[in-house]
PDB file of C-alpha atoms in Angstrom:
ATOM      1  CA  MET A 151       1.750 -11.361  10.894  1.00 46.00           C
ATOM      2  CA  THR A 152       3.795  -9.300  13.286  1.00 51.00           C
ATOM      3  CA  GLN A 153       2.102  -6.548  15.296  1.00 84.00           C
ATOM      4  CA  ARG A 154       5.281  -4.565  15.839  1.00 95.00           C
ATOM      5  CA  ALA A 155       5.355  -1.057  14.426  1.00 98.00           C
ATOM      6  CA  ARG A 156       6.632  -0.962  10.853  1.00 98.00           C
ATOM      7  CA  ILE A 157       7.527   1.935   8.558  1.00 98.00           C
ATOM      8  CA  ALA A 158       6.468   1.919   4.916  1.00 98.00           C
ATOM      9  CA  VAL A 159       7.727   4.418   2.349  1.00 98.00           C
ATOM     10  CA  GLN A 160       5.814   5.139  -0.834  1.00 98.00           C
ATOM     11  CA  VAL A 161       8.241   6.311  -3.501  1.00 98.00           C
ATOM     12  CA  LYS A 162       6.066   8.293  -5.902  1.00 96.00           C
ATOM     13  CA  PRO A 163       7.001   7.286  -9.469  1.00 97.00           C
ATOM     14  CA  GLN A 164       6.475  10.735 -10.950  1.00 97.00           C
ATOM     15  CA  HIS A 165       8.672  13.605 -12.185  1.00 97.00           C
ATOM     16  CA  ALA A 166      11.820  11.471 -12.006  1.00 97.00           C
ATOM     17  CA  SER A 167      14.025   9.259 -14.135  1.00 97.00           C
ATOM     18  CA  PHE A 168      14.048   5.556 -13.417  1.00 97.00           C
ATOM     19  CA  ALA A 169      17.626   5.915 -12.219  1.00 97.00           C
ATOM     20  CA  ASP A 170      16.218   8.323  -9.616  1.00 97.00           C
ATOM     21  CA  LEU A 171      13.614   5.751  -8.573  1.00 97.00           C
ATOM     22  CA  ARG A 172      16.260   3.058  -8.283  1.00 97.00           C
ATOM     23  CA  ARG A 173      18.384   5.292  -6.054  1.00 97.00           C
ATOM     24  CA  ALA A 174      15.336   6.201  -3.967  1.00 97.00           C
ATOM     25  CA  ALA A 175      14.576   2.510  -3.396  1.00 98.00           C
ATOM     26  CA  ALA A 176      18.157   1.942  -2.256  1.00 98.00           C
ATOM     27  CA  LEU A 177      17.859   4.932   0.091  1.00 97.00           C
ATOM     28  CA  VAL A 178      14.659   3.578   1.653  1.00 98.00           C
ATOM     29  CA  GLU A 179      16.342   0.262   2.385  1.00 98.00           C
ATOM     30  CA  GLU A 180      19.517   1.932   3.655  1.00 98.00           C
ATOM     31  CA  LEU A 181      17.520   4.095   6.081  1.00 98.00           C
ATOM     32  CA  GLY A 182      15.988   1.008   7.655  1.00 98.00           C
ATOM     33  CA  ALA A 183      12.357   1.198   6.525  1.00 98.00           C
ATOM     34  CA  ASP A 184      10.370  -2.036   6.552  1.00 98.00           C
ATOM     35  CA  MET A 185       8.360  -1.642   3.363  1.00 98.00           C
ATOM     36  CA  LEU A 186       8.894  -0.006  -0.042  1.00 98.00           C
ATOM     37  CA  LEU A 187       5.766   0.990  -1.967  1.00 98.00           C
ATOM     38  CA  THR A 188       4.777   2.540  -5.261  1.00 98.00           C
ATOM     39  CA  TRP A 189       1.324   3.516  -6.563  1.00 98.00           C
ATOM     40  CA  ASP A 190      -0.741   2.232  -9.482  1.00 97.00           C
ATOM     41  CA  HIS A 191      -1.353   5.202 -11.758  1.00 97.00           C
ATOM     42  CA  PHE A 192      -0.343   6.087 -15.299  1.00 97.00           C
ATOM     43  CA  PHE A 193      -0.011   9.843 -14.855  1.00 98.00           C
ATOM     44  CA  PRO A 194       1.324  12.131 -12.106  1.00 97.00           C
ATOM     45  CA  LEU A 195      -1.087  12.964  -9.310  1.00 96.00           C
ATOM     46  CA  SER A 196       0.573  16.296  -8.525  1.00 95.00           C
ATOM     47  CA  GLY A 197       2.629  18.835 -10.410  1.00 95.00           C
ATOM     48  CA  ASP A 198       2.621  18.684 -14.203  1.00 97.00           C
ATOM     49  CA  PRO A 199      -0.198  16.228 -15.042  1.00 97.00           C
ATOM     50  CA  ASP A 200       1.701  15.177 -18.160  1.00 97.00           C
ATOM     51  CA  GLY A 201       5.089  14.919 -16.472  1.00 97.00           C
ATOM     52  CA  ARG A 202       7.311  11.849 -16.353  1.00 97.00           C
ATOM     53  CA  HIS A 203       5.732   8.777 -14.811  1.00 98.00           C
ATOM     54  CA  PHE A 204       6.384   5.016 -14.610  1.00 98.00           C
ATOM     55  CA  GLU A 205       4.118   1.964 -14.376  1.00 98.00           C
ATOM     56  CA  ALA A 206       3.725   0.226 -11.027  1.00 98.00           C
ATOM     57  CA  TRP A 207       4.357  -3.489 -11.514  1.00 98.00           C
ATOM     58  CA  THR A 208       7.384  -3.205 -13.779  1.00 98.00           C
ATOM     59  CA  THR A 209       8.798  -0.724 -11.272  1.00 98.00           C
ATOM     60  CA  LEU A 210       8.110  -3.169  -8.447  1.00 98.00           C
ATOM     61  CA  SER A 211       9.805  -5.955 -10.382  1.00 98.00           C
ATOM     62  CA  ALA A 212      12.960  -3.864 -10.783  1.00 98.00           C
ATOM     63  CA  TRP A 213      12.944  -2.977  -7.089  1.00 98.00           C
ATOM     64  CA  ALA A 214      12.500  -6.652  -6.202  1.00 98.00           C
ATOM     65  CA  GLU A 215      15.773  -7.386  -7.957  1.00 98.00           C
ATOM     66  CA  SER A 216      17.698  -4.379  -6.644  1.00 97.00           C
ATOM     67  CA  THR A 217      16.753  -4.619  -2.943  1.00 98.00           C
ATOM     68  CA  ASP A 218      17.387  -7.355  -0.399  1.00 98.00           C
ATOM     69  CA  ARG A 219      15.378  -6.743   2.765  1.00 98.00           C
ATOM     70  CA  VAL A 220      12.331  -4.468   2.456  1.00 98.00           C
ATOM     71  CA  GLU A 221       8.904  -5.881   1.747  1.00 98.00           C
ATOM     72  CA  LEU A 222       7.409  -4.587  -1.488  1.00 98.00           C
ATOM     73  CA  SER A 223       3.914  -3.517  -2.483  1.00 98.00           C
ATOM     74  CA  VAL A 224       1.736  -1.287  -4.611  1.00 98.00           C
ATOM     75  CA  LEU A 225      -0.442   1.080  -2.570  1.00 97.00           C
ATOM     76  CA  VAL A 226      -2.699   0.066  -4.176  1.00 96.00           C
ATOM     77  CA  SER A 227      -3.063  -1.856  -7.426  1.00 97.00           C
ATOM     78  CA  SER A 228      -6.362  -1.214  -9.199  1.00 96.00           C
ATOM     79  CA  VAL A 229      -8.446  -4.259 -10.067  1.00 94.00           C
ATOM     80  CA  GLY A 230      -9.670  -2.463 -13.169  1.00 93.00           C
ATOM     81  CA  TYR A 231      -6.301  -2.476 -14.932  1.00 96.00           C
ATOM     82  CA  ARG A 232      -5.459  -6.201 -15.062  1.00 97.00           C
ATOM     83  CA  ASN A 233      -7.192  -9.538 -15.396  1.00 96.00           C
ATOM     84  CA  PRO A 234      -7.154 -11.144 -11.902  1.00 98.00           C
ATOM     85  CA  ASN A 235      -5.456 -14.314 -13.122  1.00 98.00           C
ATOM     86  CA  LEU A 236      -2.747 -12.238 -14.775  1.00 98.00           C
ATOM     87  CA  LEU A 237      -2.358 -10.101 -11.651  1.00 98.00           C
ATOM     88  CA  ALA A 238      -1.979 -13.253  -9.554  1.00 98.00           C
ATOM     89  CA  ASP A 239       0.780 -14.485 -11.863  1.00 98.00           C
ATOM     90  CA  MET A 240       2.517 -11.100 -11.855  1.00 98.00           C
ATOM     91  CA  ALA A 241       2.429 -11.041  -8.055  1.00 98.00           C
ATOM     92  CA  ARG A 242       3.761 -14.600  -7.851  1.00 98.00           C
ATOM     93  CA  THR A 243       6.598 -13.699 -10.211  1.00 98.00           C
ATOM     94  CA  VAL A 244       7.598 -10.585  -8.256  1.00 98.00           C
ATOM     95  CA  ASP A 245       7.413 -12.689  -5.092  1.00 98.00           C
ATOM     96  CA  HIS A 246      10.027 -15.029  -6.581  1.00 98.00           C
ATOM     97  CA  ILE A 247      12.195 -12.212  -7.943  1.00 98.00           C
ATOM     98  CA  SER A 248      12.269 -10.675  -4.460  1.00 98.00           C
ATOM     99  CA  ALA A 249      13.065 -13.937  -2.670  1.00 98.00           C
ATOM    100  CA  ARG A 250      16.170 -14.092  -0.552  1.00 95.00           C
ATOM    101  CA  ASP A 251      16.914 -17.416   1.181  1.00 93.00           C
ATOM    102  CA  GLY A 252      13.803 -18.828  -0.448  1.00 95.00           C
ATOM    103  CA  THR A 253      11.225 -16.387   0.937  1.00 97.00           C
ATOM    104  CA  GLY A 254       9.666 -13.613  -1.125  1.00 98.00           C
ATOM    105  CA  ARG A 255       8.909 -10.096   0.063  1.00 98.00           C
ATOM    106  CA  LEU A 256       5.808  -9.148  -1.913  1.00 98.00           C
ATOM    107  CA  ILE A 257       2.577  -7.894  -0.352  1.00 98.00           C
ATOM    108  CA  LEU A 258      -0.323  -7.672  -2.801  1.00 98.00           C
ATOM    109  CA  GLY A 259      -1.820  -4.225  -2.281  1.00 98.00           C
ATOM    110  CA  ILE A 260      -5.147  -3.952  -4.049  1.00 98.00           C
ATOM    111  CA  GLY A 261      -8.145  -1.647  -4.268  1.00 96.00           C
ATOM    112  CA  ALA A 262     -11.093  -0.621  -6.414  1.00 95.00           C
ATOM    113  CA  GLY A 263      -9.371   2.276  -8.229  1.00 94.00           C
ATOM    114  CA  TRP A 264     -10.554   5.873  -8.465  1.00 95.00           C
ATOM    115  CA  PHE A 265      -8.534   8.008 -10.934  1.00 96.00           C
ATOM    116  CA  GLU A 266     -10.765   8.367 -13.990  1.00 97.00           C
ATOM    117  CA  ARG A 267      -8.020   9.585 -16.315  1.00 97.00           C
ATOM    118  CA  ASP A 268      -6.131   6.302 -15.851  1.00 97.00           C
ATOM    119  CA  TYR A 269      -9.154   4.363 -17.033  1.00 97.00           C
ATOM    120  CA  THR A 270     -10.222   6.508 -19.967  1.00 96.00           C
ATOM    121  CA  SER A 271      -6.718   7.118 -21.336  1.00 97.00           C
ATOM    122  CA  TYR A 272      -5.851   3.415 -21.310  1.00 97.00           C
ATOM    123  CA  GLY A 273      -9.175   2.161 -22.602  1.00 96.00           C
ATOM    124  CA  PHE A 274     -10.522   0.613 -19.394  1.00 96.00           C
ATOM    125  CA  GLU A 275     -14.151   0.939 -18.387  1.00 94.00           C
ATOM    126  CA  PHE A 276     -14.404   3.349 -15.456  1.00 95.00           C
ATOM    127  CA  GLY A 277     -17.933   2.401 -14.453  1.00 94.00           C
ATOM    128  CA  THR A 278     -19.354   3.264 -11.060  1.00 96.00           C
ATOM    129  CA  VAL A 279     -17.880   2.944  -7.598  1.00 96.00           C
ATOM    130  CA  ALA A 280     -20.280   0.068  -6.916  1.00 96.00           C
ATOM    131  CA  GLN A 281     -19.143  -1.760 -10.051  1.00 96.00           C
ATOM    132  CA  ARG A 282     -15.470  -1.332  -9.208  1.00 97.00           C
ATOM    133  CA  LEU A 283     -16.016  -2.581  -5.667  1.00 97.00           C
ATOM    134  CA  ARG A 284     -17.942  -5.582  -6.977  1.00 97.00           C
ATOM    135  CA  THR A 285     -14.974  -6.371  -9.216  1.00 97.00           C
ATOM    136  CA  LEU A 286     -12.636  -6.151  -6.227  1.00 97.00           C
ATOM    137  CA  ASP A 287     -14.764  -8.558  -4.207  1.00 97.00           C
ATOM    138  CA  ASP A 288     -15.076 -10.970  -7.126  1.00 97.00           C
ATOM    139  CA  ASP A 289     -11.394 -10.870  -8.122  1.00 98.00           C
ATOM    140  CA  LEU A 290      -9.825 -11.675  -4.770  1.00 98.00           C
ATOM    141  CA  PRO A 291     -10.962 -15.339  -4.645  1.00 98.00           C
ATOM    142  CA  VAL A 292      -9.828 -15.719  -8.273  1.00 98.00           C
ATOM    143  CA  ILE A 293      -6.371 -14.445  -7.353  1.00 98.00           C
ATOM    144  CA  ARG A 294      -6.040 -16.841  -4.427  1.00 98.00           C
ATOM    145  CA  GLU A 295      -7.287 -19.734  -6.542  1.00 98.00           C
ATOM    146  CA  ARG A 296      -4.757 -18.960  -9.265  1.00 98.00           C
ATOM    147  CA  TRP A 297      -1.932 -18.871  -6.718  1.00 98.00           C
ATOM    148  CA  GLY A 298      -2.880 -22.425  -5.779  1.00 98.00           C
ATOM    149  CA  ARG A 299      -2.529 -23.565  -9.415  1.00 98.00           C
ATOM    150  CA  LEU A 300       0.682 -21.809 -10.451  1.00 98.00           C
ATOM    151  CA  ASN A 301       3.894 -23.764 -10.974  1.00 98.00           C
ATOM    152  CA  PRO A 302       5.971 -22.825  -9.128  1.00 98.00           C
ATOM    153  CA  ALA A 303       3.685 -21.641  -6.362  1.00 98.00           C
ATOM    154  CA  PRO A 304       4.411 -18.400  -4.504  1.00 98.00           C
ATOM    155  CA  THR A 305       7.218 -18.711  -1.982  1.00 98.00           C
ATOM    156  CA  ARG A 306       4.818 -17.887   0.874  1.00 98.00           C
ATOM    157  CA  ASN A 307       1.181 -17.091   1.513  1.00 97.00           C
ATOM    158  CA  ILE A 308       1.331 -13.652  -0.109  1.00 98.00           C
ATOM    159  CA  PRO A 309      -0.293 -11.150   2.276  1.00 98.00           C
ATOM    160  CA  ILE A 310      -3.150  -9.123   0.818  1.00 98.00           C
ATOM    161  CA  LEU A 311      -3.419  -5.433   1.660  1.00 98.00           C
ATOM    162  CA  ILE A 312      -6.726  -3.742   0.877  1.00 98.00           C
ATOM    163  CA  GLY A 313      -6.865   0.046   0.754  1.00 96.00           C
ATOM    164  CA  GLY A 314      -9.920   2.240   1.164  1.00 95.00           C
ATOM    165  CA  GLY A 315     -12.294   3.421   3.856  1.00 94.00           C
ATOM    166  CA  GLY A 316     -15.819   2.874   2.540  1.00 95.00           C
ATOM    167  CA  GLU A 317     -17.761   1.562   5.506  1.00 97.00           C
ATOM    168  CA  LYS A 318     -20.591  -0.263   3.757  1.00 97.00           C
ATOM    169  CA  VAL A 319     -18.609  -2.191   1.163  1.00 97.00           C
ATOM    170  CA  THR A 320     -14.823  -1.694   1.224  1.00 97.00           C
ATOM    171  CA  LEU A 321     -14.413  -2.538   4.903  1.00 98.00           C
ATOM    172  CA  ARG A 322     -16.708  -5.531   4.495  1.00 98.00           C
ATOM    173  CA  ILE A 323     -14.460  -6.757   1.681  1.00 98.00           C
ATOM    174  CA  ALA A 324     -11.407  -6.124   3.874  1.00 98.00           C
ATOM    175  CA  ALA A 325     -12.967  -8.142   6.698  1.00 98.00           C
ATOM    176  CA  ARG A 326     -13.387 -11.062   4.315  1.00 97.00           C
ATOM    177  CA  HIS A 327     -10.097 -10.954   2.444  1.00 98.00           C
ATOM    178  CA  ALA A 328      -7.431  -8.665   3.939  1.00 98.00           C
ATOM    179  CA  ASP A 329      -4.327  -9.489   5.907  1.00 98.00           C
ATOM    180  CA  ILE A 330      -3.621  -5.738   6.077  1.00 98.00           C
ATOM    181  CA  TRP A 331      -6.072  -2.855   5.827  1.00 98.00           C
ATOM    182  CA  HIS A 332      -4.807   0.610   4.839  1.00 98.00           C
ATOM    183  CA  GLY A 333      -6.798   3.738   5.626  1.00 97.00           C
ATOM    184  CA  PHE A 334      -6.519   7.492   5.384  1.00 92.00           C
ATOM    185  CA  GLY A 335      -7.185  10.198   7.942  1.00 93.00           C
ATOM    186  CA  ASP A 336      -6.267  11.410  11.398  1.00 93.00           C
ATOM    187  CA  ALA A 337      -6.230   9.179  14.456  1.00 95.00           C
ATOM    188  CA  GLU A 338      -9.872   9.857  15.288  1.00 96.00           C
ATOM    189  CA  THR A 339     -10.975   8.932  11.769  1.00 96.00           C
ATOM    190  CA  ILE A 340      -8.808   5.811  11.705  1.00 97.00           C
ATOM    191  CA  ALA A 341     -10.098   4.706  15.120  1.00 98.00           C
ATOM    192  CA  HIS A 342     -13.650   4.936  13.797  1.00 98.00           C
ATOM    193  CA  LYS A 343     -12.742   2.900  10.707  1.00 98.00           C
ATOM    194  CA  HIS A 344     -11.152   0.275  12.940  1.00 98.00           C
ATOM    195  CA  ARG A 345     -14.396  -0.071  14.870  1.00 98.00           C
ATOM    196  CA  VAL A 346     -16.350  -0.496  11.649  1.00 98.00           C
ATOM    197  CA  LEU A 347     -13.869  -3.087  10.386  1.00 98.00           C
ATOM    198  CA  ASP A 348     -14.040  -4.932  13.704  1.00 98.00           C
ATOM    199  CA  ASP A 349     -17.826  -4.981  13.441  1.00 98.00           C
ATOM    200  CA  TRP A 350     -17.695  -6.470   9.950  1.00 98.00           C
ATOM    201  CA  CYS A 351     -15.278  -9.120  11.230  1.00 98.00           C
ATOM    202  CA  ALA A 352     -17.694  -9.972  14.035  1.00 98.00           C
ATOM    203  CA  ARG A 353     -20.530 -10.354  11.536  1.00 98.00           C
ATOM    204  CA  ILE A 354     -18.631 -12.927   9.490  1.00 96.00           C
ATOM    205  CA  GLY A 355     -16.969 -14.665  12.445  1.00 97.00           C
ATOM    206  CA  ARG A 356     -13.405 -13.529  11.806  1.00 97.00           C
ATOM    207  CA  ASP A 357     -10.915 -12.513  14.494  1.00 97.00           C
ATOM    208  CA  PRO A 358     -10.231  -8.789  13.815  1.00 97.00           C
ATOM    209  CA  GLY A 359      -6.770  -9.245  15.288  1.00 96.00           C
ATOM    210  CA  GLU A 360      -5.823 -11.147  12.139  1.00 97.00           C
ATOM    211  CA  ILE A 361      -5.905  -7.896  10.139  1.00 98.00           C
ATOM    212  CA  VAL A 362      -2.911  -5.592  10.576  1.00 98.00           C
ATOM    213  CA  ARG A 363      -3.879  -1.911  10.473  1.00 98.00           C
ATOM    214  CA  SER A 364      -1.982   0.549   8.262  1.00 98.00           C
ATOM    215  CA  ALA A 365      -2.320   4.298   7.720  1.00 98.00           C
ATOM    216  CA  GLY A 366      -0.560   7.269   6.200  1.00 96.00           C
ATOM    217  CA  VAL A 367       1.461   9.552   8.464  1.00 94.00           C
ATOM    218  CA  SER A 368       1.886  13.276   7.961  1.00 84.00           C
ATOM    219  CA  PRO A 369       2.631  16.325  10.101  1.00 76.00           C
ATOM    220  CA  LYS A 370      -0.349  18.534  10.799  1.00 64.00           C
ATOM    221  CA  PRO A 371       0.724  22.087  11.675  1.00 53.00           C
ATOM    222  CA  GLY A 372      -1.290  23.732  14.397  1.00 50.00           C
ATOM    223  CA  ARG A 373      -2.229  27.353  14.772  1.00 46.00           C
ATOM    224  CA  PHE A 374       0.664  28.190  17.052  1.00 45.00           C
ATOM    225  CA  PRO A 375       4.295  27.041  16.951  1.00 47.00           C
ATOM    226  CA  GLU A 376       3.896  25.048  20.153  1.00 48.00           C
ATOM    227  CA  ASP A 377       1.054  23.119  18.464  1.00 49.00           C
ATOM    228  CA  LEU A 378       3.174  21.962  15.549  1.00 52.00           C
ATOM    229  CA  ASP A 379       2.888  18.226  15.068  1.00 64.00           C
ATOM    230  CA  ASP A 380       5.591  16.073  13.502  1.00 89.00           C
ATOM    231  CA  TYR A 381       5.799  12.652  11.913  1.00 93.00           C
ATOM    232  CA  PRO A 382       6.581  10.667  15.099  1.00 94.00           C
ATOM    233  CA  ALA A 383       3.843  12.511  17.015  1.00 92.00           C
ATOM    234  CA  SER A 384       1.355  11.702  14.268  1.00 93.00           C
ATOM    235  CA  ALA A 385       2.512   8.083  14.255  1.00 96.00           C
ATOM    236  CA  GLU A 386       2.178   7.849  18.036  1.00 96.00           C
ATOM    237  CA  LYS A 387      -1.446   8.980  17.857  1.00 95.00           C
ATOM    238  CA  LEU A 388      -2.182   6.412  15.181  1.00 96.00           C
ATOM    239  CA  TYR A 389      -0.365   3.713  17.159  1.00 97.00           C
ATOM    240  CA  ALA A 390      -2.572   4.435  20.155  1.00 96.00           C
ATOM    241  CA  VAL A 391      -5.677   3.542  18.129  1.00 97.00           C
ATOM    242  CA  GLY A 392      -4.234   0.298  16.762  1.00 97.00           C
ATOM    243  CA  THR A 393      -2.263   1.239  13.652  1.00 98.00           C
ATOM    244  CA  ARG A 394       0.917  -0.795  13.179  1.00 98.00           C
ATOM    245  CA  ILE A 395       2.134   0.115   9.676  1.00 98.00           C
ATOM    246  CA  PHE A 396       2.939   3.788   9.153  1.00 98.00           C
ATOM    247  CA  THR A 397       3.304   5.075   5.589  1.00 97.00           C
ATOM    248  CA  VAL A 398       5.134   8.198   4.488  1.00 97.00           C
ATOM    249  CA  GLY A 399       5.741   9.524   0.967  1.00 95.00           C
ATOM    250  CA  LEU A 400       9.057  10.172  -0.766  1.00 96.00           C
ATOM    251  CA  GLU A 401       9.081  12.120  -4.018  1.00 93.00           C
ATOM    252  CA  ALA A 402      11.252  13.946  -6.516  1.00 93.00           C
ATOM    253  CA  PRO A 403      13.027  16.223  -6.752  1.00 91.00           C
ATOM    254  CA  THR A 404      14.017  16.597  -3.105  1.00 92.00           C
ATOM    255  CA  TRP A 405      13.846  12.949  -1.955  1.00 95.00           C
ATOM    256  CA  ASP A 406      13.837  14.339   1.590  1.00 94.00           C
ATOM    257  CA  PRO A 407      14.936  11.503   3.904  1.00 95.00           C
ATOM    258  CA  GLY A 408      14.175  13.406   7.115  1.00 94.00           C
ATOM    259  CA  PRO A 409      10.692  12.005   7.789  1.00 94.00           C
ATOM    260  CA  ILE A 410      11.916   8.452   7.160  1.00 96.00           C
ATOM    261  CA  ARG A 411      14.800   8.863   9.602  1.00 96.00           C
ATOM    262  CA  ASP A 412      12.468  10.322  12.223  1.00 95.00           C
ATOM    263  CA  LEU A 413       9.916   7.540  11.834  1.00 97.00           C
ATOM    264  CA  VAL A 414      12.517   4.764  11.871  1.00 98.00           C
ATOM    265  CA  ALA A 415      13.960   6.173  15.106  1.00 97.00           C
ATOM    266  CA  TRP A 416      10.441   6.370  16.564  1.00 97.00           C
ATOM    267  CA  ARG A 417       9.727   2.792  15.460  1.00 98.00           C
ATOM    268  CA  ASP A 418      12.910   1.478  17.082  1.00 98.00           C
ATOM    269  CA  ALA A 419      12.082   3.204  20.361  1.00 97.00           C
ATOM    270  CA  ARG A 420       8.469   2.017  20.241  1.00 96.00           C
ATOM    271  CA  ASN A 421       9.454  -1.593  19.504  1.00 97.00           C
ATOM    272  CA  ALA A 422      12.276  -1.711  22.071  1.00 95.00           C
TER     273      ALA A 422
END
């Protein structure tokens, strides 16, 4: 996978009509971002907790049909919500829907899940963190095996993105299975997670350079005006510690494109 800087935009599927989400997806592609993401929840994570909200994979399927260039993913899909064989088939299908010139654009973003209301309201067992992580580790080989049996097969080796920063288990799972690892935190935190991930790779004999590093980008205001950070400055700090995919959120009702424009311009200069 490429190690050039890439910009990912997570369009939050809350407090908006689906027409709004469709227009937001078109905007992300028009602005030149590399990846278009949603999240896997059943209720809003901010604002009115019972506000409008849409399901991840059907949203992704619609975006796969309505866009032509951006890669597509869920950041991240919870293993607790779907049988792994079904999830593999869903991913394969979205991969085909998204294909242009024979090559699909899906990245399978996956994680252990954490939002208890999603589980209890939809009748899934929430369990413990350890149980959910065990499910994640067990499901990934099942997903890959199912991809090998489907007819038609996926259009490409679908990249797997694993999200989460747990150092004892999650990063070990990422070392075993991930093509992309996504983490959260400032550059210092992310650098530490990279070292832990590299160590897990060394333990199992995997080249850590095979795993592309991804992280969220946000401005962090300082105490004084001259200390104010911005999105490109935050991205530059993350780039310096090895991050290559930079994720920013886009949400209703403002759909503010400014951070995307700034990050795309930064990416183009960085990759020149």
